[in-house]
CSV table of C-alpha atoms in Angstrom, one decimal:
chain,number,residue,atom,x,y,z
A,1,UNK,CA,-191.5,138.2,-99.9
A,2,UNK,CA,-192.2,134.6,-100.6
A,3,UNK,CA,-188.3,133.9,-101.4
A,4,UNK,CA,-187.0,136.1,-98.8
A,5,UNK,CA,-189.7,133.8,-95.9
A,6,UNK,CA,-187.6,130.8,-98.2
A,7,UNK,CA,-184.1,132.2,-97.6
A,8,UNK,CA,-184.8,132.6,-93.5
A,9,UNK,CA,-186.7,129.2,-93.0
A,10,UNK,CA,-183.3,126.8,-92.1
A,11,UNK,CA,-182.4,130.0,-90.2
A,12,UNK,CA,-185.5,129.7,-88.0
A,13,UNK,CA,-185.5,126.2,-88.0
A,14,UNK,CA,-181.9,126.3,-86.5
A,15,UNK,CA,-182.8,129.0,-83.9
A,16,UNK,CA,-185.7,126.8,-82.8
A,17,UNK,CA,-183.1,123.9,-82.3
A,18,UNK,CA,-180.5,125.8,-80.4
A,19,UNK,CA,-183.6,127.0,-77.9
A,20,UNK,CA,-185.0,124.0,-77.7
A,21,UNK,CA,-181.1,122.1,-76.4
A,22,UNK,CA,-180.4,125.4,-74.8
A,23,UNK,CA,-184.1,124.9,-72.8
A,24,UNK,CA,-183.0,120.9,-72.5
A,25,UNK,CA,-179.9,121.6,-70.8
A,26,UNK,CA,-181.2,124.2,-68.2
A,27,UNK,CA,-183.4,121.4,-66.5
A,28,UNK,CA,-180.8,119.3,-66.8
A,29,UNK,CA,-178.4,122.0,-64.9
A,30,UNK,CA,-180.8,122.9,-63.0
A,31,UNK,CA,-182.0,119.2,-62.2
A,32,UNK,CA,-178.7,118.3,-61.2
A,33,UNK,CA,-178.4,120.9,-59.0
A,34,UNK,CA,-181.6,120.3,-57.2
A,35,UNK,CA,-179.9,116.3,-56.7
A,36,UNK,CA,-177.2,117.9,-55.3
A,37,UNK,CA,-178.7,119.8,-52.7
A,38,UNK,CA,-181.1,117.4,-51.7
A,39,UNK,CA,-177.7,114.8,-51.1
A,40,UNK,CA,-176.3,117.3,-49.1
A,41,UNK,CA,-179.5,118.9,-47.1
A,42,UNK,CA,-179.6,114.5,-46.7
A,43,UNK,CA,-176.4,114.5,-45.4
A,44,UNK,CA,-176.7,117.5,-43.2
A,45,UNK,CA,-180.0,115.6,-41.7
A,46,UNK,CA,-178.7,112.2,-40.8
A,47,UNK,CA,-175.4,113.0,-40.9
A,48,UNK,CA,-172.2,111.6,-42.3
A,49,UNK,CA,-171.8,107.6,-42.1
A,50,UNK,CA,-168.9,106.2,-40.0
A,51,UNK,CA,-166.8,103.9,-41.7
A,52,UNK,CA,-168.2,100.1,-41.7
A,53,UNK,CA,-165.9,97.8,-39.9
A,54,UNK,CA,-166.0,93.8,-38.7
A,55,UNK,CA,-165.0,94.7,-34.6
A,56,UNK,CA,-164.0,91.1,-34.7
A,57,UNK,CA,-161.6,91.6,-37.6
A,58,UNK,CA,-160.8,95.0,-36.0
A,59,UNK,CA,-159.9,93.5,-32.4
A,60,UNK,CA,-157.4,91.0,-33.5
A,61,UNK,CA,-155.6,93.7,-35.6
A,62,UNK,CA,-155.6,95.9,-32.6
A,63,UNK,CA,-154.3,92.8,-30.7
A,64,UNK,CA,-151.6,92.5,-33.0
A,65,UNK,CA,-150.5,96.4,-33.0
A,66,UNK,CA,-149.5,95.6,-29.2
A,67,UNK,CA,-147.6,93.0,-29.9
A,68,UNK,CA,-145.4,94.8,-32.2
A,69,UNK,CA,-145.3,97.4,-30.2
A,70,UNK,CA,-144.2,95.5,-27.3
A,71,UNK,CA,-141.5,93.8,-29.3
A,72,UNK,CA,-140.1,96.8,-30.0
A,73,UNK,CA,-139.6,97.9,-26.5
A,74,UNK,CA,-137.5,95.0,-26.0
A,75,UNK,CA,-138.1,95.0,-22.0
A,76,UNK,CA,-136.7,92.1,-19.6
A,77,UNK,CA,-137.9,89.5,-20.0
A,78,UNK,CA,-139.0,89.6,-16.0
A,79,UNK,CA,-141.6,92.4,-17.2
A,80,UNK,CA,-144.7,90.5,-17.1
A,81,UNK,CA,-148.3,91.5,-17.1
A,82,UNK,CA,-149.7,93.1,-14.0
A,83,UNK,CA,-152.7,90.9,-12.6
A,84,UNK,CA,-154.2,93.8,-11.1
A,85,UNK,CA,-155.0,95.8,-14.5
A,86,UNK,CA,-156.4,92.7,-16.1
A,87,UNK,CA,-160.1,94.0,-15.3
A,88,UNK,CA,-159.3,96.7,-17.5
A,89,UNK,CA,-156.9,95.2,-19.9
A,90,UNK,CA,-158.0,93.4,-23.0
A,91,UNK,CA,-160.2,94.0,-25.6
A,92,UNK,CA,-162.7,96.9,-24.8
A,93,UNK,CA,-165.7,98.3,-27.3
A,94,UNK,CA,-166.6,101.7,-26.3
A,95,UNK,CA,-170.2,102.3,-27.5
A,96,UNK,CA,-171.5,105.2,-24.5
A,97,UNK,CA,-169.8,108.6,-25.2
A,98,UNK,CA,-167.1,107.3,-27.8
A,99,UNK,CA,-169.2,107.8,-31.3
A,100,UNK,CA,-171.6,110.7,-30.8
A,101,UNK,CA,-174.5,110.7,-33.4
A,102,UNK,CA,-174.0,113.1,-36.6
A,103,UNK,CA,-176.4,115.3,-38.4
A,104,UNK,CA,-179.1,117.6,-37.1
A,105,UNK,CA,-181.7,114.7,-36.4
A,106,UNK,CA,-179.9,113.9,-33.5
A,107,UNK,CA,-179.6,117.7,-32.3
A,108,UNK,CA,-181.8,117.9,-29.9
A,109,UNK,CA,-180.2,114.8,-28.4
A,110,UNK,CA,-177.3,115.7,-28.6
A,111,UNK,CA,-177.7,118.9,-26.4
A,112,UNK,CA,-178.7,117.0,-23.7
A,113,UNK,CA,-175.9,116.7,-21.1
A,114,UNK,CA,-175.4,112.6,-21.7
A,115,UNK,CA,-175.3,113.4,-25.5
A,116,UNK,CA,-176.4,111.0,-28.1
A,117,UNK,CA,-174.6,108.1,-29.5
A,118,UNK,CA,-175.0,106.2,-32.8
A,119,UNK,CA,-176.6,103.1,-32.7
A,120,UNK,CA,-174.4,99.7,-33.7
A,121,UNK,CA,-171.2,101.9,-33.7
A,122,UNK,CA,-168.5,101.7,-31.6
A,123,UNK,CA,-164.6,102.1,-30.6
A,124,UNK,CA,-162.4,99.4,-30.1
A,125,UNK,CA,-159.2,99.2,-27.6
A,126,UNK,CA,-156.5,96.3,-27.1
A,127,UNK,CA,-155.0,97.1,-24.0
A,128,UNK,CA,-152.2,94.9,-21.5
A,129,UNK,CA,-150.4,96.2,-18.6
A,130,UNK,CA,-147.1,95.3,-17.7
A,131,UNK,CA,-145.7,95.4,-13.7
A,132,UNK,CA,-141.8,95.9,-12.4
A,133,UNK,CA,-140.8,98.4,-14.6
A,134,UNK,CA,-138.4,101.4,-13.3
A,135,UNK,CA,-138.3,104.9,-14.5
A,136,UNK,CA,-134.7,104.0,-16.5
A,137,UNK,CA,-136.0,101.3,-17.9
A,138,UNK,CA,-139.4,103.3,-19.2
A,139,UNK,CA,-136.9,105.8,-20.7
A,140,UNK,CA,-134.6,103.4,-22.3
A,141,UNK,CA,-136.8,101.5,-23.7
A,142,UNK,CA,-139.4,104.1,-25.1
A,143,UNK,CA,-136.4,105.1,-26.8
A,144,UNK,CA,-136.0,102.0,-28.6
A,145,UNK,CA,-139.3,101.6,-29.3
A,146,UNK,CA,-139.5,105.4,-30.8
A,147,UNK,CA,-136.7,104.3,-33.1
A,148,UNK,CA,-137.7,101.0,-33.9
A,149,UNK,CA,-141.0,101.8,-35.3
A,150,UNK,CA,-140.8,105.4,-36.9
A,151,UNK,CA,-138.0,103.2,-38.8
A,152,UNK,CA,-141.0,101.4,-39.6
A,153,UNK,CA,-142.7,104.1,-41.1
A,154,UNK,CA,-144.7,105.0,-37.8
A,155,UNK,CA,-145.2,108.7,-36.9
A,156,UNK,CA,-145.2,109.9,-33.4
A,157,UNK,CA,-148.7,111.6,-33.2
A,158,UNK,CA,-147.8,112.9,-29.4
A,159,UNK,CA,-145.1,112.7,-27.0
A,160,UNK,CA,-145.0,113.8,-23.2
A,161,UNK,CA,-142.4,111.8,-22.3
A,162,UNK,CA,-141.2,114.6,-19.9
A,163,UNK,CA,-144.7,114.4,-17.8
A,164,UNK,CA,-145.4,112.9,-14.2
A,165,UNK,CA,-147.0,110.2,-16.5
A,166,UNK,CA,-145.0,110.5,-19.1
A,167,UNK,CA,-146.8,109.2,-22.4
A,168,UNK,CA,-145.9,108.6,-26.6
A,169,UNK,CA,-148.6,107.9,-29.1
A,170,UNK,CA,-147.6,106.9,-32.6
A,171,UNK,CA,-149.5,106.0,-36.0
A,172,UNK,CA,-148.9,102.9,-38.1
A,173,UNK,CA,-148.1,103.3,-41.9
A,174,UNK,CA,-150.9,101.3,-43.1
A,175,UNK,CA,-154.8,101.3,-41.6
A,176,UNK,CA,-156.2,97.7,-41.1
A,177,UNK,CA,-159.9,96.3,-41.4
A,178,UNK,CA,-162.3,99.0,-42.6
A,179,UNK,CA,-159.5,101.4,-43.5
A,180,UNK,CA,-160.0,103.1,-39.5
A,181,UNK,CA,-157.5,105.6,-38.9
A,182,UNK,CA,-155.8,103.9,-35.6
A,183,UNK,CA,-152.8,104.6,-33.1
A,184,UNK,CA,-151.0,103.2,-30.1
A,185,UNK,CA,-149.9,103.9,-26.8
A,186,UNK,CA,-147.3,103.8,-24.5
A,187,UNK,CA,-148.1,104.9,-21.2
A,188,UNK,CA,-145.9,104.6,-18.2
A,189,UNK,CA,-147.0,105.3,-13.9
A,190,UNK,CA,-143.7,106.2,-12.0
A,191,UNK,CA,-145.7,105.2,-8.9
A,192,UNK,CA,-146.9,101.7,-9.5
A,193,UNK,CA,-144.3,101.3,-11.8
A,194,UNK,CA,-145.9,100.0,-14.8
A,195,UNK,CA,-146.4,100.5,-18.6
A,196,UNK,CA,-149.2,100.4,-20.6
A,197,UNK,CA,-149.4,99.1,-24.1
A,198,UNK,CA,-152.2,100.2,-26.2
A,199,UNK,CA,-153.7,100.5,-29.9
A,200,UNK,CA,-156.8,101.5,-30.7
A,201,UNK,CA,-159.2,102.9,-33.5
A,202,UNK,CA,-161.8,105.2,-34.7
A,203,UNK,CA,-165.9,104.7,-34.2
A,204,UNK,CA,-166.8,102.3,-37.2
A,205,UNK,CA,-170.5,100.6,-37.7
A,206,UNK,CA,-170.6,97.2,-37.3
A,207,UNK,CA,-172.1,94.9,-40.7
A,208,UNK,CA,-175.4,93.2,-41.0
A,209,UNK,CA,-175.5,90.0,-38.8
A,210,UNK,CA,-173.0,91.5,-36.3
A,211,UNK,CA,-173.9,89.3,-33.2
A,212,UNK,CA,-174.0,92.0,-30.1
A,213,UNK,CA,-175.2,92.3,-26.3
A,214,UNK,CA,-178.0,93.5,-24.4
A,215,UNK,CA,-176.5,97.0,-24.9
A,216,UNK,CA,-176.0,97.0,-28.0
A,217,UNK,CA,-172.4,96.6,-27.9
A,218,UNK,CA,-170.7,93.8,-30.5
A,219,UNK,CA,-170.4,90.4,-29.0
A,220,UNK,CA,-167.9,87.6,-29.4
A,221,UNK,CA,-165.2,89.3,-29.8
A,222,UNK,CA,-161.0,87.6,-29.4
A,223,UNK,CA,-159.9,87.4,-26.0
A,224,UNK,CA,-156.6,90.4,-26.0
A,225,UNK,CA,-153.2,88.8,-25.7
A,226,UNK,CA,-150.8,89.2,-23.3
A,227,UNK,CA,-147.1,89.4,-24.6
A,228,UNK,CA,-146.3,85.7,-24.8
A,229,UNK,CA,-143.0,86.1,-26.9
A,230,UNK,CA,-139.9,87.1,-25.6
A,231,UNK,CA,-138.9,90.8,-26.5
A,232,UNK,CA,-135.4,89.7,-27.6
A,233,UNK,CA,-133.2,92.8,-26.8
């Protein structure tokens, strides 16, 4: 008896081991798991974070993707800005009904029929209107500008260029500041006979120290530039 209890010992002494890992391990499985969902019952709560962005860095790129876009419609140069639209033109930050709140905090909020939007967040737009433009020339030169920039590396996202308003919206190749996914805009009104030029982004959160408004909306932002080089057909 006493040399068989001998002969089993390391056996028991093994088993104990494996148990005791085997026991180890479960919490730790069963620990991570419990992280897990807590991150995403946390996620689900406050919902998902919008990307973090500078809106001044984010405006002058903006600024910029109109100005390539504009040199690739290679207009007249007699195709000037339209002084009436300047009120609207520019460089616009969309904070009311342009980044609604995420996660079921904001629910209740968000049922109501003005919604709820997420603080320090907003959507940025570089916009400039351009008068004298005829039908022909819309069509000739959305053309160019189609072919121009998908040689680029731009993809058309839309196109209604058939429309009483006839439209094109492309991508760009490469995001700018924040990595926000972005587009632009041509836009063109057969009755006033002009043509918008547009780019704009997705919501982002503006960074610690942002200077804003009495609404909350980013402050100090670059003044939008009209075309001021020629198109050079």
């Amino acid at each position: 008896m006493r040399n068989r209890a001998t002969k089993n010992a390391p056996g028991r002494r093994t088993a104990v081991r494996v148990t005791a890992v085997a026991g180890a391990a479960g919490v730790l499985v069963l620990g991570t798991v419990g992280c897990t969902a807590y991150g995403v019952a946390e996620e689900a709560w406050t919902g998902k974070l919008y990307p973090v962005a500078d809106p001044a860095a984010v405006a002058r790129h903006l600024d910029a993707r109109t100005q390539t876009v504009y040199e690739a419609l290679a207009l007249r140069p007699e195709v000037t800005p339209a002084p009436e639209h300047r009120a609207d033109d520019g460089i616009t930050a969309r904070i009311y009904d342009a980044c609604p709140a995420r996660g079921l905090s904001h629910l209740l909020e968000s049922m109501n029929d003005t919604g709820a939007d997420q603080p320090r967040t907003a959507a940025l737009r570089a916009r400039f209107t351009l008068a004298g433009v005829a039908r022909s020339e819309w069509e000739e030169a959305v053309g160019r500008a189609r072919q121009s920039l998908t040689a680029q590396g731009w993809t058309v996202a839309s196109s209604d260029e058939s429309a009483p308003v006839p439209s094109l919206t492309l991508t760009p190749p490469v995001t700018g500041p924040g990595s926000l996914a972005e587009s632009a805009s041509l836009r063109f009104d057969p009755v006033y006979h002009t043509l918008e030029v547009s780019a704009g982004s997705e919501c982002a959160r503006y960074p610690d120290g942002t200077p804003v408004d009495q609404e909350g909306r980013p402050a100090d932002l670059p003044t939008g530039t009209a075309p001021t080089r020629p198109p050079g057909r």
